[in-house]
mmCIF file of C-alpha atoms in Angstrom:
data_model
loop_
_atom_site.group_PDB
_atom_site.id
_atom_site.type_symbol
_atom_site.label_atom_id
_atom_site.label_comp_id
_atom_site.label_asym_id
_atom_site.label_seq_id
_atom_site.Cartn_x
_atom_site.Cartn_y
_atom_site.Cartn_z
ATOM 1 C CA LEU A 1 124.463 93.672 60.011
ATOM 2 C CA GLN A 2 121.590 93.882 61.038
ATOM 3 C CA ILE A 3 121.540 98.321 61.625
ATOM 4 C CA ALA A 4 123.854 97.650 58.221
ATOM 5 C CA ALA A 5 120.625 95.623 56.510
ATOM 6 C CA GLU A 6 117.727 97.485 58.155
ATOM 7 C CA GLY A 7 118.694 101.288 59.532
ATOM 8 C CA ASP A 8 117.013 102.292 62.815
ATOM 9 C CA SER A 9 114.762 99.352 62.687
ATOM 10 C CA LYS A 10 114.260 98.386 66.498
ATOM 11 C CA ASN A 11 116.568 95.888 66.844
ATOM 12 C CA TRP A 12 115.499 92.631 67.919
ATOM 13 C CA ILE A 13 118.355 90.391 69.090
ATOM 14 C CA SER A 14 118.407 92.524 72.719
ATOM 15 C CA ASP A 15 115.316 90.716 73.413
ATOM 16 C CA ILE A 16 115.183 87.234 72.119
ATOM 17 C CA LYS A 17 115.258 84.592 75.505
ATOM 18 C CA PRO A 18 115.928 81.581 76.582
ATOM 19 C CA ILE A 19 112.426 78.857 76.048
ATOM 20 C CA GLN A 20 113.915 77.290 79.294
ATOM 21 C CA ASP A 21 115.348 79.759 81.906
ATOM 22 C CA SER A 22 116.202 77.388 85.236
ATOM 23 C CA ALA A 23 118.837 75.772 86.710
ATOM 24 C CA ILE A 24 120.890 73.141 85.790
ATOM 25 C CA GLN A 25 120.132 71.224 88.675
ATOM 26 C CA LYS A 26 115.809 72.109 88.085
ATOM 27 C CA GLN A 27 116.635 70.705 84.687
ATOM 28 C CA THR A 28 117.208 67.040 86.351
ATOM 29 C CA LEU A 29 114.328 67.159 88.488
ATOM 30 C CA PRO A 30 112.408 64.946 86.389
ATOM 31 C CA THR A 31 114.644 62.442 86.258
ATOM 32 C CA TRP A 32 115.490 62.554 90.051
ATOM 33 C CA ILE A 33 111.774 61.817 90.533
ATOM 34 C CA LEU A 34 111.413 58.753 87.757
ATOM 35 C CA LEU A 35 114.083 57.672 90.625
ATOM 36 C CA LEU A 36 112.609 57.634 93.776
ATOM 37 C CA VAL A 37 108.937 56.985 92.393
ATOM 38 C CA LEU A 38 110.757 53.439 90.410
ATOM 39 C CA LEU A 39 113.113 52.688 93.472
ATOM 40 C CA VAL A 40 110.318 52.750 96.121
ATOM 41 C CA SER A 41 107.609 50.412 93.755
ATOM 42 C CA PHE A 42 110.368 48.915 92.000
ATOM 43 C CA ILE A 43 112.635 47.988 95.023
ATOM 44 C CA ILE A 44 110.967 48.291 98.085
ATOM 45 C CA MET A 45 107.223 47.352 97.589
ATOM 46 C CA PRO A 46 108.143 43.746 95.915
ATOM 47 C CA ALA A 47 110.414 42.669 99.065
ATOM 48 C CA GLN A 48 108.003 43.659 101.730
ATOM 49 C CA VAL A 49 105.032 41.157 99.233
ATOM 50 C CA ALA A 50 107.780 38.399 99.547
ATOM 51 C CA GLU A 51 108.814 39.056 103.184
ATOM 52 C CA GLU A 52 105.293 38.964 104.654
ATOM 53 C CA LYS A 53 104.922 36.005 102.295
ATOM 54 C CA GLU A 54 107.861 33.974 102.716
ATOM 55 C CA LYS A 55 107.314 34.835 107.009
ATOM 56 C CA ASN A 56 103.590 33.277 106.509
ATOM 57 C CA LEU A 57 102.701 36.861 107.801
ATOM 58 C CA LEU A 58 101.134 37.395 105.052
ATOM 59 C CA LEU A 59 98.289 33.881 105.973
ATOM 60 C CA GLY A 60 97.680 34.117 109.157
ATOM 61 C CA LEU A 61 95.882 37.831 108.545
ATOM 62 C CA LEU A 62 94.140 36.688 105.585
ATOM 63 C CA GLN A 63 92.586 33.515 109.331
ATOM 64 C CA THR A 64 91.720 36.781 109.962
ATOM 65 C CA PRO A 65 88.503 39.076 109.481
ATOM 66 C CA MET A 66 90.896 41.014 106.934
ATOM 67 C CA ARG A 67 90.222 40.521 103.644
ATOM 68 C CA GLU A 68 92.127 40.064 99.834
ATOM 69 C CA PHE A 69 90.937 43.328 98.935
ATOM 70 C CA GLU A 70 91.893 45.588 102.249
ATOM 71 C CA TRP A 71 95.394 44.381 102.316
ATOM 72 C CA LEU A 72 95.898 45.376 98.788
ATOM 73 C CA LEU A 73 93.999 49.203 99.752
ATOM 74 C CA ALA A 74 97.141 49.470 103.116
ATOM 75 C CA LYS A 75 100.113 47.827 100.334
ATOM 76 C CA LEU A 76 98.933 50.728 98.023
ATOM 77 C CA SER A 77 98.244 53.559 100.163
ATOM 78 C CA LEU A 78 102.106 52.532 101.454
ATOM 79 C CA GLY A 79 103.800 52.617 98.439
ATOM 80 C CA MET A 80 102.150 55.611 97.532
ATOM 81 C CA ILE A 81 102.369 56.800 100.590
ATOM 82 C CA LEU A 82 106.442 56.318 100.494
ATOM 83 C CA ILE A 83 107.031 58.270 97.094
ATOM 84 C CA HIS A 84 105.355 61.265 97.798
ATOM 85 C CA LEU A 85 107.213 61.554 100.877
ATOM 86 C CA ALA A 86 109.878 60.763 98.482
ATOM 87 C CA VAL A 87 109.205 63.715 96.267
ATOM 88 C CA ILE A 88 108.410 66.050 99.986
ATOM 89 C CA PHE A 89 111.231 65.609 101.037
ATOM 90 C CA LEU A 90 113.722 66.104 97.287
ATOM 91 C CA HIS A 91 112.022 69.236 96.541
ATOM 92 C CA LEU A 92 112.797 70.669 100.702
ATOM 93 C CA LEU A 93 116.139 69.885 100.034
ATOM 94 C CA GLY A 94 117.133 71.254 97.217
ATOM 95 C CA LYS A 95 114.594 74.026 97.376
ATOM 96 C CA PHE A 96 113.165 73.419 94.236
ATOM 97 C CA GLU A 97 109.836 75.237 93.035
ATOM 98 C CA PHE A 98 106.820 74.382 90.823
ATOM 99 C CA GLU A 99 103.941 75.984 89.101
ATOM 100 C CA ASN A 100 100.804 74.126 87.969
ATOM 101 C CA CYS A 101 100.803 72.535 91.251
ATOM 102 C CA LEU A 102 97.486 70.727 91.093
ATOM 103 C CA SER A 103 98.841 69.470 87.723
ATOM 104 C CA TYR A 104 101.629 67.721 89.082
ATOM 105 C CA VAL A 105 100.215 66.107 92.595
ATOM 106 C CA ALA A 106 97.974 65.117 90.034
ATOM 107 C CA PHE A 107 100.079 62.965 87.474
ATOM 108 C CA ILE A 108 103.008 61.930 91.704
ATOM 109 C CA GLY A 109 99.275 60.525 92.546
ATOM 110 C CA VAL A 110 98.457 59.072 89.746
ATOM 111 C CA GLY A 111 102.594 57.097 88.858
ATOM 112 C CA SER A 112 102.855 56.930 92.491
ATOM 113 C CA PHE A 113 99.413 54.371 92.191
ATOM 114 C CA CYS A 114 100.784 52.697 88.772
ATOM 115 C CA PHE A 115 103.685 51.553 89.848
ATOM 116 C CA SER A 116 103.336 50.846 93.800
ATOM 117 C CA SER A 117 101.108 47.983 91.983
ATOM 118 C CA PHE A 118 102.867 47.360 89.652
ATOM 119 C CA GLY A 119 105.920 46.381 92.379
ATOM 120 C CA ILE A 120 103.055 44.536 94.523
ATOM 121 C CA PHE A 121 102.980 42.794 91.408
ATOM 122 C CA LEU A 122 106.381 41.759 91.535
ATOM 123 C CA GLY A 123 106.186 40.711 94.598
ATOM 124 C CA PHE A 124 103.298 38.260 94.416
ATOM 125 C CA LEU A 125 105.140 36.704 91.515
ATOM 126 C CA CYS A 126 108.466 35.809 94.213
ATOM 127 C CA ARG A 127 108.429 33.119 97.092
ATOM 128 C CA ASN A 128 111.010 34.927 98.563
ATOM 129 C CA GLN A 129 112.829 38.214 99.592
ATOM 130 C CA ALA A 130 116.272 37.505 97.571
ATOM 131 C CA SER A 131 114.306 36.316 94.421
ATOM 132 C CA ALA A 132 111.537 39.745 94.526
ATOM 133 C CA ARG A 133 115.295 41.859 94.969
ATOM 134 C CA THR A 134 116.459 39.936 91.170
ATOM 135 C CA LEU A 135 113.689 40.602 89.650
ATOM 136 C CA GLY A 136 112.509 43.970 91.217
ATOM 137 C CA VAL A 137 116.325 44.906 89.430
ATOM 138 C CA LEU A 138 115.264 43.374 86.531
ATOM 139 C CA PHE A 139 112.694 45.935 85.909
ATOM 140 C CA TYR A 140 114.100 49.057 87.032
ATOM 141 C CA LEU A 141 117.460 49.568 85.226
ATOM 142 C CA PRO A 142 114.924 48.957 82.064
ATOM 143 C CA LEU A 143 112.280 51.187 83.039
ATOM 144 C CA LEU A 144 114.583 53.924 83.861
ATOM 145 C CA LEU A 145 117.347 54.351 81.928
ATOM 146 C CA PRO A 146 115.438 54.823 78.511
ATOM 147 C CA SER A 147 113.281 56.603 79.654
ATOM 148 C CA ALA A 148 116.288 59.159 81.638
ATOM 149 C CA LEU A 149 118.791 59.164 77.847
ATOM 150 C CA SER A 150 115.430 59.021 75.688
ATOM 151 C CA ASP A 151 116.955 62.354 75.293
ATOM 152 C CA PHE A 152 120.453 61.988 74.626
ATOM 153 C CA SER A 153 120.459 58.263 71.781
ATOM 154 C CA GLN A 154 118.006 57.996 68.480
ATOM 155 C CA LYS A 155 117.849 54.286 69.663
ATOM 156 C CA LEU A 156 116.206 54.834 72.588
ATOM 157 C CA ASN A 157 113.578 57.758 71.723
ATOM 158 C CA ILE A 158 113.173 55.341 69.544
ATOM 159 C CA VAL A 159 112.249 52.444 72.456
ATOM 160 C CA ALA A 160 111.764 55.117 74.882
ATOM 161 C CA PRO A 161 107.769 56.011 74.431
ATOM 162 C CA LEU A 162 106.505 51.065 74.876
ATOM 163 C CA LEU A 163 107.131 51.814 78.418
ATOM 164 C CA THR A 164 105.161 52.589 80.911
ATOM 165 C CA SER A 165 108.298 55.192 83.086
ATOM 166 C CA TYR A 166 108.307 57.351 79.362
ATOM 167 C CA GLN A 167 104.085 57.898 79.901
ATOM 168 C CA PHE A 168 104.732 59.253 83.615
ATOM 169 C CA PHE A 169 108.555 61.204 82.329
ATOM 170 C CA GLU A 170 107.638 63.020 79.855
ATOM 171 C CA PRO A 171 104.530 64.659 81.147
ATOM 172 C CA ILE A 172 106.056 65.401 85.184
ATOM 173 C CA LYS A 173 109.140 67.128 83.117
ATOM 174 C CA ALA A 174 106.308 69.147 80.867
ATOM 175 C CA ILE A 175 105.292 70.221 83.739
ATOM 176 C CA LEU A 176 108.179 71.280 85.385
ATOM 177 C CA LEU A 177 110.414 72.237 83.261
ATOM 178 C CA GLU A 178 107.695 74.145 80.037
ATOM 179 C CA GLY A 179 104.400 74.650 82.383
ATOM 180 C CA GLY A 180 102.849 71.847 81.173
ATOM 181 C CA ARG A 181 99.200 70.874 82.655
ATOM 182 C CA VAL A 182 97.774 68.127 83.398
ATOM 183 C CA SER A 183 94.352 68.433 80.401
ATOM 184 C CA ASN A 184 98.079 68.514 78.114
ATOM 185 C CA PHE A 185 98.385 64.495 78.411
ATOM 186 C CA PRO A 186 94.770 62.694 78.893
ATOM 187 C CA LEU A 187 95.980 59.562 77.344
ATOM 188 C CA GLU A 188 98.871 59.657 79.934
ATOM 189 C CA TRP A 189 97.565 59.747 82.496
ATOM 190 C CA ILE A 190 94.781 56.937 81.906
ATOM 191 C CA TYR A 191 97.248 55.389 80.465
ATOM 192 C CA LEU A 192 99.294 54.982 84.310
ATOM 193 C CA PHE A 193 95.693 54.246 85.809
ATOM 194 C CA LEU A 194 94.341 51.734 83.868
ATOM 195 C CA VAL A 195 98.244 50.247 83.543
ATOM 196 C CA GLY A 196 97.498 50.603 87.981
ATOM 197 C CA LEU A 197 94.063 49.039 87.911
ATOM 198 C CA LEU A 198 95.097 46.039 86.066
ATOM 199 C CA SER A 199 98.402 45.271 88.116
ATOM 200 C CA LEU A 200 96.236 45.635 91.421
ATOM 201 C CA PHE A 201 94.108 43.012 89.529
ATOM 202 C CA LEU A 202 96.700 40.840 89.072
ATOM 203 C CA SER A 203 98.514 40.565 92.920
ATOM 204 C CA TYR A 204 94.543 39.888 93.719
ATOM 205 C CA LEU A 205 94.252 36.742 91.248
ATOM 206 C CA LEU A 206 97.833 35.804 92.590
ATOM 207 C CA MET A 207 96.345 36.585 96.723
ATOM 208 C CA LYS A 208 93.035 35.029 96.624
ATOM 209 C CA LYS A 209 94.909 31.700 94.986
ATOM 210 C CA ARG A 210 97.729 31.852 97.750
ATOM 211 C CA TRP A 211 100.521 32.427 95.188
ATOM 212 C CA LEU A 212 103.629 30.776 96.249
ATOM 213 C CA MET A 213 102.234 30.672 100.394
#
């Protein structure tokens, strides 16, 4: 039909290329990364903090020259290291390649900082490990499902942007699948960083008050 209508003009249909030329496994990679980040932050970190409170290990450490901020920095570093290791092993096992390495690392770093700080804060709200795990799951699922499934439902697409996890998930997806850069998402990066700072500050206040210790 094109040849009959346009004569001998160049065949442009054969030049059409897909927007995303990647395997199905790579297209699911942002969802797996979000799952790992939230798993470490809301399942592992709150339980660790609550365990140290429940066994009075934290009170014992605070009787030494160690300061509250030093303990928080160590626990935050642990969470961020665990998240980075989980993401690295995911790439090694799946043999995933990615571009824009600096942008990718920048968002993984700010995401791990934000959610690890939030997980520590949740741990301070609980008296024991059981309550910390329960509270972690209550935050884990609502943050994971709307962000990961926002493309499947119009209602979820309206709710998801209000969540912190969505501000992490969308830039990661754009960087991995569409070649985006951190400069395209300055507001999301700043938002995640500020939420992490606020969570860390609230944890510091609870720690100074010896909350449920």
